[in-house]
Tab-separated table of C-alpha atoms in Angstrom:
chain	number	residue	atom	x	y	z
A	1	MET	CA	-17.651	-2.957	-7.420
A	2	SER	CA	-14.782	-5.424	-7.513
A	3	ILE	CA	-11.024	-5.031	-7.336
A	4	VAL	CA	-8.744	-7.416	-9.218
A	5	THR	CA	-5.411	-7.912	-7.459
A	6	VAL	CA	-2.297	-8.718	-9.480
A	7	GLN	CA	0.423	-10.344	-7.362
A	8	LEU	CA	3.875	-10.054	-8.920
A	9	GLY	CA	7.070	-11.851	-8.011
A	10	GLN	CA	8.032	-13.508	-4.754
A	11	CYS	CA	7.325	-10.433	-2.644
A	12	GLY	CA	3.994	-9.621	-4.292
A	13	ASN	CA	2.669	-13.164	-3.970
A	14	GLN	CA	3.676	-13.578	-0.341
A	15	ILE	CA	2.153	-10.245	0.661
A	16	GLY	CA	-0.917	-10.885	-1.481
A	17	PHE	CA	-1.654	-14.109	0.395
A	18	GLU	CA	-1.409	-12.347	3.761
A	19	VAL	CA	-3.662	-9.532	2.535
A	20	PHE	CA	-6.435	-11.861	1.368
A	21	ASN	CA	-6.105	-13.940	4.520
A	22	ALA	CA	-6.384	-10.828	6.718
A	23	LEU	CA	-9.375	-9.511	4.744
A	24	PHE	CA	-11.263	-12.790	4.901
A	25	THR	CA	-10.452	-13.476	8.565
A	26	ASP	CA	-11.572	-9.993	9.573
A	27	SER	CA	-14.783	-10.151	7.540
A	28	GLN	CA	-15.766	-13.453	9.165
A	29	SER	CA	-14.899	-12.343	12.695
A	30	SER	CA	-17.660	-12.351	15.298
A	31	GLN	CA	-15.776	-9.689	17.293
A	32	GLY	CA	-16.869	-6.785	15.118
A	33	LEU	CA	-18.577	-5.028	18.065
A	34	CYS	CA	-21.601	-4.094	15.946
A	35	SER	CA	-25.096	-5.364	15.204
A	36	LYS	CA	-25.714	-8.563	13.250
A	37	ARG	CA	-27.293	-6.586	10.422
A	38	GLU	CA	-24.304	-4.274	10.128
A	39	ASN	CA	-21.856	-7.170	10.283
A	40	GLU	CA	-23.685	-8.951	7.451
A	41	ALA	CA	-23.566	-5.800	5.304
A	42	TYR	CA	-19.826	-5.487	6.039
A	43	GLN	CA	-19.194	-9.118	5.052
A	44	ALA	CA	-21.164	-8.762	1.820
A	45	SER	CA	-19.276	-5.614	0.840
A	46	CYS	CA	-15.890	-7.218	1.526
A	47	LYS	CA	-16.841	-10.303	-0.455
A	48	GLU	CA	-17.994	-8.264	-3.449
A	49	ARG	CA	-14.703	-6.361	-3.550
A	50	PHE	CA	-12.165	-9.129	-3.089
A	51	PHE	CA	-13.781	-12.568	-3.513
A	52	ARG	CA	-16.113	-14.513	-5.756
A	53	GLU	CA	-17.692	-17.911	-5.170
A	54	GLU	CA	-17.204	-21.242	-6.905
A	55	LYS	CA	-19.246	-24.142	-5.538
A	56	GLY	CA	-19.727	-22.297	-2.275
A	57	VAL	CA	-16.004	-21.627	-1.749
A	58	PRO	CA	-14.699	-18.011	-1.689
A	59	ILE	CA	-12.120	-17.466	-4.431
A	60	ALA	CA	-9.750	-14.499	-4.303
A	61	ARG	CA	-10.130	-12.071	-7.204
A	62	ALA	CA	-6.433	-12.301	-8.002
A	63	VAL	CA	-3.940	-13.196	-10.714
A	64	LEU	CA	-0.643	-14.640	-9.497
A	65	VAL	CA	2.476	-14.040	-11.605
A	66	ASP	CA	6.069	-15.126	-11.012
A	67	MET	CA	8.883	-16.413	-13.170
A	68	GLU	CA	9.576	-19.268	-10.756
A	69	PRO	CA	6.938	-21.733	-9.497
A	70	LYS	CA	8.026	-22.221	-5.869
A	71	VAL	CA	6.318	-19.250	-4.209
A	72	ILE	CA	3.090	-19.517	-6.211
A	73	ASN	CA	2.782	-23.222	-5.385
A	74	HIS	CA	3.371	-22.408	-1.726
A	75	VAL	CA	0.686	-19.700	-1.472
A	76	LEU	CA	-1.803	-21.818	-3.435
A	77	SER	CA	-1.267	-24.603	-0.929
A	78	LYS	CA	-1.512	-22.327	2.123
A	79	ALA	CA	-4.755	-20.767	0.909
A	80	ALA	CA	-6.314	-24.160	0.201
A	81	GLN	CA	-5.194	-25.539	3.555
A	82	SER	CA	-6.838	-22.646	5.384
A	83	GLY	CA	-10.202	-24.251	4.617
A	84	GLN	CA	-11.768	-20.789	4.378
A	85	TRP	CA	-10.822	-19.412	0.952
A	86	LYS	CA	-8.497	-20.208	-1.919
A	87	TYR	CA	-6.977	-18.971	-5.148
A	88	SER	CA	-8.118	-20.142	-8.555
A	89	GLN	CA	-5.723	-22.720	-10.007
A	90	HIS	CA	-6.431	-21.195	-13.424
A	91	ALA	CA	-5.368	-17.649	-12.487
A	92	CYS	CA	-1.654	-18.352	-12.077
A	93	PHE	CA	1.287	-17.852	-14.414
A	94	CYS	CA	4.805	-19.037	-13.670
A	95	GLN	CA	7.893	-20.172	-15.523
A	96	LYS	CA	11.051	-22.012	-14.566
A	97	GLN	CA	13.524	-19.168	-15.086
A	98	GLY	CA	13.558	-16.087	-12.853
A	99	SER	CA	14.697	-12.551	-13.656
A	100	GLY	CA	17.912	-12.662	-11.608
A	101	ASN	CA	17.202	-9.239	-10.011
A	102	ASN	CA	17.659	-7.765	-13.494
A	103	TRP	CA	15.047	-5.048	-14.099
A	104	ALA	CA	15.669	-4.993	-17.846
A	105	TYR	CA	15.228	-8.760	-18.109
A	106	GLY	CA	11.833	-8.545	-16.416
A	107	TYR	CA	10.756	-5.542	-18.475
A	108	SER	CA	12.270	-6.273	-21.893
A	109	VAL	CA	12.373	-10.087	-22.011
A	110	HIS	CA	9.743	-11.644	-19.728
A	111	GLY	CA	7.239	-8.845	-20.374
A	112	PRO	CA	6.992	-9.022	-24.173
A	113	LYS	CA	7.453	-12.800	-24.202
A	114	HIS	CA	4.599	-13.567	-21.808
A	115	GLU	CA	2.377	-10.512	-22.315
A	116	ASP	CA	-0.451	-12.333	-24.111
A	117	SER	CA	-0.628	-15.196	-21.608
A	118	ILE	CA	-0.692	-12.932	-18.551
A	119	MET	CA	-3.123	-10.403	-20.022
A	120	ASN	CA	-5.474	-13.257	-20.982
A	121	LEU	CA	-5.516	-14.434	-17.352
A	122	ILE	CA	-6.266	-10.899	-16.184
A	123	GLN	CA	-9.038	-10.525	-18.762
A	124	LYS	CA	-10.673	-13.759	-17.613
A	125	GLU	CA	-10.638	-12.537	-14.019
A	126	VAL	CA	-12.063	-9.160	-15.045
A	127	GLU	CA	-14.893	-10.890	-16.930
A	128	LYS	CA	-15.951	-12.590	-13.684
A	129	CYS	CA	-16.607	-9.188	-12.058
A	130	ASP	CA	-20.099	-7.724	-12.303
A	131	SER	CA	-18.513	-4.275	-12.183
A	132	LEU	CA	-14.753	-3.639	-12.239
A	133	ASN	CA	-13.520	-0.927	-9.881
A	134	GLY	CA	-9.864	-1.247	-10.809
A	135	PHE	CA	-6.586	-3.082	-10.263
A	136	PHE	CA	-4.484	-3.394	-7.138
A	137	ILE	CA	-0.946	-4.395	-8.131
A	138	ILE	CA	1.344	-5.713	-5.374
A	139	MET	CA	5.055	-5.676	-6.167
A	140	SER	CA	8.559	-4.996	-4.912
A	141	ILE	CA	10.737	-2.473	-6.718
A	142	ALA	CA	14.129	-3.912	-5.762
A	143	GLY	CA	14.294	-7.158	-7.748
A	144	GLY	CA	13.682	-8.160	-11.353
A	145	THR	CA	10.255	-9.765	-11.759
A	146	GLY	CA	8.222	-7.563	-9.433
A	147	SER	CA	9.895	-4.365	-10.605
A	148	GLY	CA	10.651	-4.964	-14.280
A	149	LEU	CA	7.686	-7.154	-15.207
A	150	GLY	CA	5.495	-5.144	-12.817
A	151	ALA	CA	6.306	-1.909	-14.625
A	152	PHE	CA	5.634	-3.595	-17.985
A	153	LEU	CA	2.241	-5.024	-16.936
A	154	THR	CA	1.103	-1.795	-15.290
A	155	GLN	CA	1.790	0.021	-18.534
A	156	HIS	CA	-0.250	-2.524	-20.495
A	157	LEU	CA	-3.095	-2.439	-17.977
A	158	HIS	CA	-3.109	1.325	-18.501
A	159	ASP	CA	-3.377	0.797	-22.267
A	160	HIS	CA	-5.950	-2.028	-22.229
A	161	TYR	CA	-8.147	-0.808	-19.329
A	162	SER	CA	-7.925	2.955	-19.651
A	163	ASN	CA	-11.166	3.514	-17.717
A	164	ALA	CA	-10.165	1.307	-14.756
A	165	LEU	CA	-8.087	2.684	-11.899
A	166	LYS	CA	-4.628	1.289	-11.208
A	167	MET	CA	-3.053	1.440	-7.764
A	168	ASN	CA	0.405	-0.051	-7.222
A	169	GLN	CA	1.316	-1.157	-3.726
A	170	ILE	CA	5.102	-1.080	-3.800
A	171	ILE	CA	7.623	-2.332	-1.268
A	172	TRP	CA	10.564	0.010	-0.764
A	173	PRO	CA	13.825	-1.885	-0.175
A	174	TYR	CA	15.879	-1.890	3.000
A	175	GLY	CA	18.319	0.988	3.141
A	176	THR	CA	21.196	-1.377	3.899
A	177	GLY	CA	20.534	-3.235	0.665
A	178	GLU	CA	18.969	-6.507	-0.388
A	179	VAL	CA	20.162	-6.474	-4.019
A	180	ILE	CA	23.261	-4.686	-5.236
A	181	VAL	CA	21.378	-3.035	-8.119
A	182	GLN	CA	18.244	-2.238	-6.073
A	183	ASN	CA	18.766	1.526	-6.428
A	184	TYR	CA	18.821	1.256	-10.227
A	185	ASN	CA	15.824	-1.096	-10.199
A	186	SER	CA	13.840	1.226	-7.938
A	187	ILE	CA	14.449	4.355	-10.022
A	188	LEU	CA	13.623	2.566	-13.286
A	189	THR	CA	10.419	1.148	-11.805
A	190	LEU	CA	9.232	4.461	-10.357
A	191	SER	CA	9.909	6.324	-13.600
A	192	HIS	CA	7.644	3.912	-15.509
A	193	LEU	CA	4.934	3.640	-12.853
A	194	TYR	CA	4.637	7.414	-12.678
A	195	ARG	CA	3.453	7.390	-16.284
A	196	SER	CA	1.009	4.487	-16.056
A	197	SER	CA	-0.281	4.177	-12.473
A	198	ASP	CA	-2.959	6.341	-10.862
A	199	ALA	CA	-1.457	6.082	-7.366
A	200	LEU	CA	1.529	4.501	-5.617
A	201	LEU	CA	0.936	3.218	-2.091
A	202	ILE	CA	4.401	2.872	-0.567
A	203	HIS	CA	5.608	0.730	2.328
A	204	GLU	CA	9.210	0.891	3.497
A	205	ASN	CA	10.765	-2.359	4.678
A	206	ASP	CA	12.839	-0.517	7.294
A	207	THR	CA	9.713	1.023	8.839
A	208	ILE	CA	7.741	-2.234	8.921
A	209	HIS	CA	10.758	-3.975	10.457
A	210	LYS	CA	10.863	-1.382	13.262
A	211	ILE	CA	7.128	-1.819	13.886
A	212	CYS	CA	7.657	-5.565	14.274
A	213	ALA	CA	10.532	-5.034	16.704
A	214	LYS	CA	9.321	-2.088	18.792
A	215	LEU	CA	5.521	-2.298	18.700
A	216	MET	CA	4.824	-5.981	18.100
A	217	ASN	CA	7.703	-7.120	20.357
A	218	ILE	CA	8.858	-9.784	17.892
A	219	LYS	CA	12.356	-10.983	18.773
A	220	GLN	CA	13.292	-12.873	15.617
A	221	ILE	CA	11.581	-11.068	12.754
A	222	SER	CA	10.735	-13.065	9.631
A	223	PHE	CA	9.371	-11.941	6.278
A	224	GLY	CA	6.110	-13.573	7.369
A	225	ASP	CA	5.906	-11.175	10.337
A	226	ILE	CA	6.610	-8.192	8.092
A	227	ASN	CA	4.004	-9.316	5.563
A	228	GLN	CA	1.355	-9.693	8.269
A	229	VAL	CA	1.935	-6.112	9.459
A	230	LEU	CA	1.661	-4.950	5.840
A	231	ALA	CA	-1.559	-6.936	5.400
A	232	HIS	CA	-3.016	-5.377	8.547
A	233	GLN	CA	-2.246	-1.865	7.281
A	234	LEU	CA	-3.735	-2.561	3.848
A	235	GLY	CA	-6.817	-4.178	5.354
A	236	SER	CA	-7.391	-1.138	7.567
A	237	VAL	CA	-7.566	0.961	4.390
A	238	PHE	CA	-9.518	-1.281	2.022
A	239	GLN	CA	-12.090	-2.947	4.261
A	240	PRO	CA	-15.569	-1.376	3.865
A	241	THR	CA	-16.554	1.979	5.374
A	242	TYR	CA	-19.830	3.884	5.271
A	243	SER	CA	-20.656	5.808	2.133
A	244	VAL	CA	-22.902	8.051	4.225
A	245	GLU	CA	-22.263	8.482	7.924
A	246	GLY	CA	-24.959	6.930	10.078
A	247	SER	CA	-26.110	4.410	7.456
A	248	PHE	CA	-25.312	0.742	6.892
A	249	HIS	CA	-24.569	1.424	3.237
A	250	TYR	CA	-20.925	0.808	2.418
A	251	ARG	CA	-19.091	2.669	-0.340
A	252	ARG	CA	-18.978	0.713	-3.582
A	253	ASN	CA	-16.166	2.583	-5.320
A	254	PRO	CA	-13.235	2.321	-2.867
A	255	LEU	CA	-10.407	2.953	-5.331
A	256	GLY	CA	-12.242	5.802	-7.031
A	257	ASP	CA	-13.134	7.462	-3.739
A	258	LEU	CA	-9.584	7.074	-2.470
A	259	MET	CA	-8.047	8.581	-5.625
A	260	GLU	CA	-10.543	11.436	-5.660
A	261	ASN	CA	-9.729	12.350	-2.078
A	262	LEU	CA	-5.957	11.840	-2.106
A	263	VAL	CA	-4.604	12.567	-5.592
A	264	PRO	CA	-5.602	16.168	-6.374
A	265	HIS	CA	-2.929	16.437	-9.061
A	266	PRO	CA	-1.626	13.612	-11.316
A	267	GLU	CA	1.997	14.576	-10.647
A	268	PHE	CA	1.604	13.977	-6.892
A	269	LYS	CA	0.564	10.372	-6.421
A	270	MET	CA	2.837	8.833	-3.756
A	271	LEU	CA	0.795	7.796	-0.709
A	272	GLY	CA	1.815	6.523	2.712
A	273	VAL	CA	-0.111	4.694	5.452
A	274	ARG	CA	0.108	5.060	9.221
A	275	ASN	CA	-1.873	2.949	11.693
A	276	ILE	CA	-2.686	3.333	15.336
A	277	PRO	CA	-2.737	1.338	17.555
A	278	GLN	CA	-0.374	-1.475	16.610
A	279	MET	CA	0.703	-3.898	19.319
A	280	SER	CA	1.174	-7.559	20.153
A	281	GLU	CA	-1.799	-9.713	21.095
A	282	ASN	CA	-0.303	-10.216	24.558
A	283	SER	CA	-0.314	-6.458	25.230
A	284	LEU	CA	-3.792	-5.753	23.882
A	285	PRO	CA	-5.875	-6.998	26.859
A	286	TYR	CA	-4.032	-4.561	29.130
A	287	SER	CA	-4.540	-1.509	26.912
A	288	THR	CA	-7.391	0.967	26.641
A	289	PHE	CA	-7.886	3.579	23.955
A	290	THR	CA	-9.879	6.770	23.511
A	291	TRP	CA	-10.534	8.524	20.239
A	292	ALA	CA	-9.040	11.733	21.622
A	293	GLY	CA	-5.792	9.954	22.510
A	294	LEU	CA	-5.536	8.016	19.253
A	295	LEU	CA	-6.176	11.056	17.066
A	296	LYS	CA	-3.780	13.261	19.053
A	297	HIS	CA	-0.994	10.751	18.396
A	298	LEU	CA	-1.992	10.236	14.762
A	299	ARG	CA	-1.963	13.978	14.052
A	300	GLN	CA	1.487	14.364	15.587
A	301	MET	CA	2.722	11.389	13.580
A	302	LEU	CA	1.548	13.220	10.472
A	303	ILE	CA	3.077	16.617	11.125
A	304	SER	CA	6.397	15.249	12.476
A	305	ASN	CA	6.615	12.573	9.746
A	306	ALA	CA	6.814	9.764	12.304
A	307	LYS	CA	6.232	6.391	10.687
A	308	MET	CA	4.986	4.764	13.888
A	309	GLU	CA	3.667	5.719	17.318
A	310	GLU	CA	6.964	5.188	19.130
A	311	GLY	CA	9.513	7.950	18.697
A	312	ILE	CA	7.115	10.802	17.863
A	313	ASP	CA	8.746	14.237	18.025
A	314	TRP	CA	6.266	16.274	20.052
A	315	GLN	CA	8.289	19.472	19.562
A	316	VAL	CA	7.317	19.791	15.883
A	317	ARG	CA	4.520	22.272	15.286
A	318	PRO	CA	2.838	23.645	12.164
A	319	PRO	CA	4.335	26.971	11.007
A	320	LEU	CA	2.608	30.018	12.427
A	321	PRO	CA	0.742	32.386	10.074
A	322	GLY	CA	2.948	35.098	8.627
A	323	LEU	CA	6.208	33.146	8.691
A	324	PRO	CA	8.306	33.164	5.475
A	325	PRO	CA	8.257	30.156	3.131
A	326	LEU	CA	10.172	27.119	4.330
A	327	GLY	CA	12.987	27.674	1.854
A	328	LYS	CA	13.794	31.066	3.452
A	329	MET	CA	13.705	29.925	7.060
A	330	SER	CA	16.691	29.226	9.240
A	331	GLN	CA	17.472	25.723	10.393
A	332	ASN	CA	14.837	25.216	13.066
A	333	ARG	CA	12.074	22.849	14.018
A	334	GLU	CA	9.585	24.150	11.463
A	335	GLN	CA	11.743	22.699	8.717
A	336	HIS	CA	10.941	19.222	10.025
A	337	PHE	CA	7.229	19.873	9.585
A	338	ASN	CA	5.575	17.521	7.106
A	339	THR	CA	3.273	19.503	4.783
A	340	SER	CA	0.355	17.601	3.244
A	341	LEU	CA	-1.457	17.811	-0.057
A	342	ALA	CA	-4.317	15.622	1.136
A	343	ASN	CA	-5.155	13.329	4.043
A	344	LEU	CA	-7.706	10.582	4.574
A	345	VAL	CA	-8.425	9.346	8.098
A	346	ILE	CA	-10.260	6.023	8.416
A	347	LEU	CA	-11.862	5.307	11.787
A	348	ARG	CA	-13.201	1.910	12.827
A	349	GLY	CA	-14.814	0.805	16.051
A	350	LYS	CA	-16.860	1.700	19.081
A	351	ASP	CA	-18.339	5.210	19.442
A	352	VAL	CA	-16.734	6.300	16.176
A	353	GLN	CA	-19.372	9.012	15.789
A	354	ASN	CA	-17.890	10.780	18.829
A	355	ALA	CA	-14.393	11.189	17.362
A	356	ASN	CA	-13.309	14.839	17.025
A	357	LEU	CA	-11.249	15.429	13.875
A	358	GLU	CA	-10.927	19.213	13.991
A	359	GLY	CA	-7.157	18.919	14.462
A	360	PHE	CA	-6.807	17.538	10.934
A	361	LYS	CA	-8.701	20.511	9.465
A	362	ASP	CA	-6.040	23.068	10.398
A	363	PRO	CA	-5.120	25.001	7.207
A	364	ALA	CA	-1.479	25.104	8.390
A	365	LEU	CA	-1.226	21.365	7.674
A	366	TYR	CA	-1.830	21.823	3.950
A	367	THR	CA	-0.485	23.602	0.910
A	368	SER	CA	-1.667	27.106	0.071
A	369	TRP	CA	-3.458	25.987	-3.098
A	370	LEU	CA	-5.723	23.404	-1.451
A	371	GLY	CA	-7.784	24.203	1.617
A	372	PRO	CA	-8.842	21.733	4.343
A	373	ASP	CA	-12.337	21.329	2.892
A	374	GLU	CA	-10.841	19.817	-0.262
A	375	ALA	CA	-7.716	18.286	1.286
A	376	PHE	CA	-9.134	16.390	4.272
A	377	THR	CA	-11.575	13.468	4.256
A	378	VAL	CA	-12.766	11.032	6.897
A	379	TRP	CA	-14.278	7.565	6.443
A	380	LYS	CA	-15.966	5.776	9.330
A	381	THR	CA	-17.605	2.532	10.374
A	382	GLN	CA	-18.736	1.258	13.764
A	383	ARG	CA	-17.544	-2.185	12.759
A	384	ALA	CA	-14.213	-2.865	14.493
A	385	PHE	CA	-11.213	-4.033	12.485
A	386	SER	CA	-9.135	-7.033	13.428
A	387	ARG	CA	-8.854	-7.332	17.214
A	388	TYR	CA	-8.936	-3.603	18.057
A	389	GLU	CA	-11.962	-2.036	19.718
A	390	LYS	CA	-10.923	1.320	18.243
A	391	SER	CA	-8.430	1.869	15.423
A	392	ALA	CA	-7.435	4.614	13.011
A	393	ALA	CA	-5.558	4.624	9.721
A	394	LEU	CA	-4.125	7.678	7.996
A	395	VAL	CA	-3.494	7.627	4.254
A	396	SER	CA	-1.471	10.694	3.407
A	397	ASN	CA	-0.240	12.474	0.297
A	398	SER	CA	2.517	14.555	1.837
A	399	GLN	CA	6.254	15.221	1.985
A	400	PHE	CA	6.792	11.958	3.876
A	401	PHE	CA	8.667	10.376	0.987
A	402	VAL	CA	11.045	13.168	0.022
A	403	LYS	CA	13.973	11.908	2.120
A	404	PRO	CA	13.813	8.196	1.109
A	405	LEU	CA	13.483	9.208	-2.543
A	406	ASP	CA	16.412	11.613	-2.333
A	407	THR	CA	18.489	8.889	-0.685
A	408	ILE	CA	17.862	6.241	-3.290
A	409	VAL	CA	18.339	8.662	-6.203
A	410	GLY	CA	21.621	9.758	-4.659
A	411	LYS	CA	22.813	6.184	-4.266
A	412	ALA	CA	21.838	5.329	-7.840
A	413	TRP	CA	23.657	8.377	-9.173
A	414	ASN	CA	26.780	7.573	-7.153
A	415	MET	CA	26.798	4.049	-8.573
A	416	PHE	CA	26.356	5.383	-12.095
A	417	ALA	CA	29.100	7.968	-11.614
A	418	SER	CA	31.346	5.131	-10.432
A	419	LYS	CA	30.579	3.264	-13.687
A	420	VAL	CA	28.623	0.471	-12.007
A	421	SER	CA	26.504	-1.165	-14.728
A	422	LEU	CA	22.959	-2.431	-14.344
A	423	CYS	CA	24.120	-6.038	-14.423
A	424	SER	CA	26.893	-8.210	-15.714
A	425	PRO	CA	27.870	-7.582	-19.365
A	426	GLY	CA	25.795	-9.456	-21.911
A	427	CYS	CA	22.661	-9.899	-19.820
A	428	PRO	CA	19.722	-10.307	-22.231
A	429	GLY	CA	17.390	-7.357	-22.403
A	430	THR	CA	19.795	-4.924	-20.814
A	431	HIS	CA	20.240	-1.772	-22.832
A	432	ARG	CA	23.726	-0.360	-23.106
A	433	ILE	CA	24.503	2.092	-20.296
A	434	LEU	CA	26.387	5.152	-21.458
A	435	GLN	CA	29.245	5.838	-19.070
A	436	PRO	CA	29.699	9.380	-17.724
A	437	GLN	CA	31.938	11.420	-19.956
A	438	ALA	CA	34.743	13.626	-18.703
A	439	PRO	CA	33.985	17.331	-19.113
C-alpha cells in the first residue's frame, strides 16, 4: 500500500526532499547486512510505499505546495541532479506571493483560493497508487503557508478521503522564536489539526539542534543538517519491517498499523520519536553496540523524558506499586517520570531476534486503563538501517509533550493579554481579535 506525501511551505518541502533522499539511499544500500533475497524484498516494499516508476526512473509519491516558487524549484533541481530519483514536474503548486507568516492568510485566503488546484494534484497522485494507505503531511506550525494552508488542506483531505489515514509531521518552533506570532500560529494550527488529523508526529527544532551539536558534532549547524537528522528519524520509523517475525514478508499497512498500536484514543494523538544510536560518521567506526545496551538507554530515555541519549537522568524510576497518584505526591523524582499511553519500538539490524524487550512491558510505564499487552508493540527486521549495524527507534504516545505545549500556550496567552494582535491591522483574511475586557 502506498503513502502520498504532501510537502507544505518552505520547511515541509526542504524536509520532504531529505526524507525521500534518505529513504531511497537506504533502500539501495548494499550495506544492509542481510541476505540478497531479504534486501530485494525490503527494496520492493520501500518502493511500493514511497515511489512509482516513469520510464524506469523512480518518482516520489509526493505533491509539493508553496506560495513562493524558490524552494520548490530548488528541491526539484536537487532531486533531478541526484540521478537516482526525482519529483514529478506535474505534482507541484506554487504562486508568487507568500503568506507573510500570517496563519489566517494561509488558511482563509490561499486555502479557499487554491483549493481546487491543489486537491486536483493530490487526486491525480492518489489515482497512480494501486492501493492508498494514507497521507503523510509535512509542515511547520510557526509560519503562514505550512501552518495556515496546512491546516486547511488537512481538513479537506479529511473530508474528501475519509477512509484514508492522515498523519501530520509537524515541526515545533524554536523556543527563542523564529516568528513573532509563532505562538499564535502554533495554537491555531494544533486546534484545527486535532479535529482533522489521525495522528501528529512532532519534532522540536530545539531538540534536533542539540542532537546536531552534541551527538553529530556539527560545529556550524545549518537547516540542511537539521533536516537530515529529521529525515533519518522518519526513515527509521517508516522503512519496512516484518509483518510476522521470522519471515521476509513486510507489513503493507504501515500507517494503519502505527495508528492502531499508538493511538488508543482519538483525543490522545501526539507522538514523539527517539532514536539510538545517533552519531557522526567519523565516530561510528570506533563504536560497538549491543541490544542490551541500546535498549537500556532507550528505556531510560522514555521514562525520564530525555529527547536524546546524552543527558539522561538515571535517577528517575517508575513509581512503585501502592504509591498515591502523581497529583498527591510531594515534589520528588517520581514526578519527573514520563507515563506512556502506548509505545512502539522498532529494531533494525544484526541479531535482532536476540533483543530482550521485557523492560518495556513493565505495567508501571503505562496508564491504569491500558495494560502492556495492548500498550506495547515491537517491529523488527534484520535489515540494517542507514550505516548502523544495530539501531532502535521509539515512537511514543506519552506525557513527553506536556511541557512544550504548556509553554507555548502560556506565551500565546501572555501575548493576547498584552493586546498583541495576530498581525498588522488590515491583513487580508485575518479575523478581528477581541481584546481582553476589564472585569
